[in-house]
Amino acid sequence: MSLKIGIVGLPNVGKSTLFNALTKKKVDIANYPFATIEPNVGIVEVPDERLAKLADLSRSKKVVPTVIEFVDIAGLVKGASEGEGLGNKFLTYIKETDAIAEVVRVFEDPDIIHVAGKADPLSDIEVLEYELMIKDLETVGKRLVSARSDVKGKKKGAEEIIVALEEIKKFLESGALLSKCSLSDLALGIVAKELQLLTAKPIIYVCNASEEQVKNNWQPNGALKEKIGAAPFVVISAKIESELSELTDAERLEYLITLGLRESGLDQLIRTAYATLGLITFLTTGEDETRAWTIPCDSFAPRAGRAIHSDFEEKFIRAEVINWEKLIVAGDRAHARELGQLRTEGKEYIVQDGDVIEFKI
């Protein structure tokens, strides 16, 4: 399964710099608002140390990591929904994303203009989420028009849909994110399957900090922490990530050590995204290739097989499973089988992160 994350933020908070660093795809980061006019899309390989080790063991001809797609859109400003700046029409580009990364600036730099005059992450979040709500209200409003037309045409179920849409509209008008609301089953279905509403998507807050703040383990203050609530957040320096993107693997590791960091901001963001969306990775390995596959947590073995091909789910017989570390220690499947570590699992087996699986169909 593919994973897509939309990146939103006010102008000059480091959003496009971060996108450049994550995807190594250069976009315009000129120091003025609205530098990004069309959405930028980049495919990022998910770093996974397990792949190289398994590929060495199997002498694989190629290695295929799983990927994340990042969608970077134009910077929003307060009043975008009323026509300020470029408006909020660009939010349409992230309707099909699985999650939204809200980039907020927590560093001070007089040489980089902030659209509001100063860095205020709490205010940034309020502006961004207001624009998300306005966009959702616009979408719900259009659907209400068609639903009322359906009622006049006596279409079955149209009146129930109007009730559900009015329920959604009421929450949005109250200023609530739909992801934090208790919606009826019908309203949930409309939100999830039909309208792809932005405020219903999981939000990851990306705090763009200075190098010094990252070194000192910067954390949100009380008010910002309260605003973020239980939602996940990561502290990243777009400047550091930009520098890391230009280095070799060995140089990257050395630079991270000098900064006192165990992983890059990209690794943090990807790990957070997987946890937020309830995803895990299983692996396949052989002479042809070693590959990572992304599936939902608590997937049964046949469902995991679907990630490879629908036949693997429909014609599933059994799966040979071993944890990747145990396979490395054993040296190969034959020895792992002798040690009793290579297991045969059936349809009820729940796949675990790091499982190496060979499907039998």
C-alpha positions in Angstrom: 0.0 0.0 0.0 1.2 3.5 -0.8 1.4 6.2 1.9 0.8 9.8 1.1 1.4 12.8 3.4 0.4 16.4 2.6 2.6 19.2 3.8 1.0 22.5 4.8 2.3 25.6 6.4 2.4 29.4 6.3 4.9 31.1 3.9 8.5 31.1 5.0 8.2 28.6 7.9 10.6 26.2 6.2 8.0 24.0 4.5 9.6 23.9 1.1 13.1 23.7 2.5 12.0 20.7 4.4 10.4 19.2 1.3 13.6 19.7 -0.6 15.5 17.9 2.1 13.1 15.0 2.4 12.8 14.3 -1.3 16.0 15.8 -2.7 13.7 17.4 -5.2 14.5 21.1 -5.7 11.6 23.5 -5.6 11.5 27.3 -5.5 12.2 28.5 -1.9 12.6 32.2 -2.7 12.3 34.4 0.4 8.8 35.7 -0.3 5.3 34.5 0.2 3.6 32.2 -2.4 6.9 30.9 -3.8 5.2 27.6 -4.3 2.2 28.0 -6.7 1.7 24.4 -8.0 1.9 21.4 -5.7 5.2 19.6 -5.6 5.1 15.8 -5.3 8.1 13.8 -4.2 8.6 10.1 -3.6 10.8 9.2 -0.7 12.3 5.8 0.0 11.7 4.7 3.6 15.1 4.0 5.2 15.2 0.5 6.6 18.5 -1.0 7.8 17.0 -4.5 7.7 16.8 -4.5 3.9 20.6 -4.3 3.3 21.3 -7.0 5.8 18.8 -9.4 4.4 19.9 -8.6 0.8 23.5 -9.5 1.8 22.3 -12.8 3.3 20.2 -13.7 0.3 22.7 -12.2 -2.3 19.8 -10.4 -3.8 20.1 -8.8 -7.2 18.1 -5.8 -6.1 16.7 -4.1 -3.0 13.2 -2.5 -3.1 12.3 -0.3 -0.1 8.8 0.9 0.6 8.1 4.6 -0.2 6.2 7.6 1.1 4.8 10.3 -1.2 5.0 13.8 0.0 2.7 16.6 -1.4 3.9 20.1 -0.8 1.4 22.9 -1.5 1.5 26.7 -1.6 1.9 28.5 1.7 -1.4 29.5 3.3 -2.1 32.9 5.0 -4.7 34.2 7.3 -7.8 35.0 5.3 -7.0 32.7 2.5 -10.6 31.5 2.4 -11.7 35.1 1.9 -9.3 35.5 -1.0 -6.1 36.6 0.7 -2.9 35.5 -1.0 -3.6 32.7 -3.4 -6.7 31.5 -1.6 -7.2 28.0 -0.2 -7.9 26.3 -3.5 -4.6 24.5 -3.2 -5.9 22.5 -0.3 -7.7 20.4 -2.9 -4.3 18.9 -3.7 -4.1 17.1 -0.4 -7.6 15.6 -0.2 -6.3 12.2 -1.1 -3.5 12.1 1.4 -3.5 9.8 4.4 -2.2 12.4 6.9 -1.3 16.0 7.0 2.0 17.4 8.3 1.5 20.9 9.6 4.9 22.7 9.5 5.2 25.5 12.1 8.2 27.7 12.7 9.6 27.8 16.2 13.0 29.4 15.3 13.7 33.2 15.2 15.6 34.6 12.3 15.3 38.4 11.4 16.6 37.6 7.9 13.7 35.3 7.0 10.4 37.1 6.8 7.5 35.6 8.6 4.2 36.5 7.0 2.7 37.5 10.4 5.8 39.5 11.4 7.1 37.1 14.0 7.3 33.4 14.6 4.3 32.3 16.6 3.7 28.5 16.3 0.5 28.6 18.3 -1.0 31.3 16.0 0.3 29.4 12.9 -1.6 26.3 13.9 -4.8 28.2 14.5 -4.5 29.9 11.1 -3.8 26.6 9.3 -6.6 24.7 11.0 -9.1 27.5 10.4 -8.3 27.3 6.7 -8.7 23.5 6.7 -12.1 23.9 8.4 -13.2 26.5 5.9 -12.2 24.3 3.0 -14.2 21.4 4.6 -17.2 23.7 5.1 -17.0 24.6 1.4 -16.9 20.9 0.4 -19.8 20.0 2.8 -21.8 23.0 1.5 -21.5 21.8 -2.1 -22.6 18.3 -1.1 -25.6 19.7 0.8 -26.8 21.4 -2.4 -26.7 18.1 -4.3 -28.3 16.2 -1.4 -31.2 18.7 -1.2 -31.7 18.2 -5.0 -31.8 14.5 -4.4 -34.5 15.0 -1.8 -36.6 16.9 -4.3 -36.0 14.0 -6.8 -37.1 11.6 -4.0 -33.8 9.7 -4.1 -33.7 7.0 -1.4 -31.6 7.9 1.6 -31.2 11.5 0.7 -32.9 12.9 3.8 -30.6 10.8 6.1 -27.6 12.1 4.2 -28.7 15.7 4.8 -29.0 15.0 8.5 -25.4 13.6 8.5 -24.1 16.5 6.5 -25.7 19.0 8.9 -24.1 17.1 11.8 -20.7 17.5 10.2 -21.3 21.1 9.3 -22.2 21.9 13.0 -18.9 20.4 14.3 -16.9 22.4 11.7 -18.7 25.7 12.5 -17.9 25.1 16.1 -14.2 25.1 15.2 -13.6 21.5 16.0 -11.3 19.2 14.0 -13.5 16.3 12.8 -10.7 13.8 13.8 -11.5 14.7 17.4 -15.3 14.5 17.1 -17.7 11.7 17.8 -19.6 11.4 14.6 -22.5 9.1 13.7 -21.8 6.0 11.6 -23.4 7.6 8.5 -21.5 10.9 9.0 -18.2 8.9 9.5 -18.9 7.1 6.2 -19.5 10.3 4.3 -16.3 11.8 5.8 -14.1 8.8 5.2 -15.4 7.4 1.9 -17.0 10.3 0.0 -15.7 13.7 0.9 -12.2 13.1 2.1 -12.5 16.0 4.5 -9.2 17.5 5.6 -9.9 18.0 9.3 -10.8 14.3 9.6 -7.2 13.3 8.6 -4.6 12.5 11.2 -2.3 15.6 11.8 1.4 15.4 12.6 2.8 18.7 13.8 6.3 19.4 12.5 8.1 22.0 14.6 10.8 23.6 12.4 13.6 24.5 14.9 17.0 26.0 14.7 20.1 23.8 14.9 20.7 25.1 18.4 17.2 24.3 19.5 17.5 20.8 18.2 20.8 20.3 20.0 19.2 21.5 23.2 16.2 19.2 22.8 13.7 21.9 22.3 10.1 21.0 23.4 6.8 22.9 23.0 5.8 25.3 25.9 2.7 24.8 27.9 0.3 26.7 25.6 1.6 25.0 22.4 1.6 21.6 24.1 -2.0 22.1 25.1 -2.9 23.1 21.5 -1.1 20.0 20.1 -2.8 17.8 22.7 -2.5 14.1 22.1 -1.5 14.5 18.5 2.0 13.4 17.5 4.7 16.0 16.9 8.3 15.9 15.7 11.0 18.6 16.2 13.0 19.0 13.0 15.6 21.5 11.7 14.9 22.0 8.0 18.4 23.5 7.8 20.0 20.4 9.2 17.9 18.1 7.0 18.9 20.2 4.0 22.6 19.7 4.9 22.1 16.0 5.5 20.5 15.5 2.1 23.8 16.5 0.4 26.0 14.1 2.3 27.0 10.4 1.8 25.6 7.8 4.2 28.9 7.8 6.2 29.1 11.6 6.3 25.4 11.7 7.4 26.1 9.4 10.3 29.1 11.4 11.4 27.2 14.7 11.2 24.3 13.2 13.3 26.7 12.1 15.9 28.3 15.5 16.2 24.8 17.0 16.7 24.0 14.4 19.4 21.1 12.9 17.2 20.3 9.3 16.8 18.3 9.7 13.6 17.5 12.3 11.0 14.3 14.3 10.9 13.1 12.3 7.9 13.5 9.1 9.9 11.5 10.7 12.8 8.7 11.9 10.5 8.4 8.5 8.8 8.4 6.6 12.0 5.8 8.9 13.4 3.7 8.7 10.3 3.7 4.9 10.4 2.7 4.9 14.1 0.0 7.5 13.5 -1.6 5.6 10.7 -1.2 2.2 12.3 1.2 0.7 9.8 3.9 -1.9 9.9 6.4 -3.4 7.5 7.0 -7.0 6.6 9.8 -8.3 4.3 10.5 -10.8 1.6 13.9 -11.9 0.5 15.5 -14.1 -2.1 18.1 -14.1 -4.9 16.0 -11.9 -7.1 15.2 -9.2 -4.6 14.7 -8.2 -1.0 11.7 -6.0 -0.6 9.7 -4.1 2.1 5.9 -4.1 2.2 3.7 -1.8 4.1 0.4 -3.1 5.7 -2.0 -2.1 8.5 -1.2 -3.3 12.0 -3.1 -6.5 13.1 -3.3 -7.8 9.5 -3.8 -11.5 9.1 -1.4 -13.3 6.8 -3.7 -13.5 3.8 -4.3 -9.7 4.0 -0.5 -9.2 4.1 -0.2 -11.3 1.0 -2.5 -8.9 -0.8 0.2 -6.3 -0.6 2.2 -8.4 -3.1 -0.7 -9.6 -5.3 -4.4 -10.3 -4.9 -3.8 -14.0 -5.6 -1.7 -14.2 -2.5 -4.8 -13.4 -0.4 -7.4 -15.3 -2.5 -5.3 -18.5 -2.9 -3.5 -18.4 0.4 -2.6 -21.8 1.9 0.1 -21.0 4.5 3.1 -18.8 5.2 6.6 -19.6 6.4 7.5 -16.8 8.9 10.6 -15.8 10.8 11.7 -12.6 12.5 14.4 -10.9 10.4 17.0 -10.8 13.1 16.6 -14.5 13.8 17.0 -15.2 10.1 20.3 -13.2 10.0 21.6 -15.1 13.0 20.6 -18.5 11.6 22.3 -17.7 8.3 19.6 -19.1 6.0 16.1 -20.6 6.0 17.4 -24.2 6.1 19.4 -23.6 9.3 16.5 -21.6 10.8 14.2 -24.5 10.2 16.6 -26.8 12.0 16.6 -24.5 14.9 12.8 -24.4 15.0 12.7 -20.7 14.3 11.1 -20.9 10.9 7.4 -21.3 11.6 4.5 -22.4 9.4 1.5 -20.1 10.0 -2.1 -20.2 8.7 -4.8 -17.8 7.9 -5.3 -16.6 11.5 -1.7 -15.5 12.0 -1.3 -11.8 12.7 1.8 -10.4 10.9 4.3 -8.6 13.1 6.6 -5.8 12.1 9.9 -7.2 10.8 8.5 -10.6 9.8 10.2 -12.2 6.8 7.5 -14.1 5.0 7.3 -16.7 2.2 3.8 -17.2 1.0 2.5 -20.6 -0.2 -0.5 -20.4 -2.6 
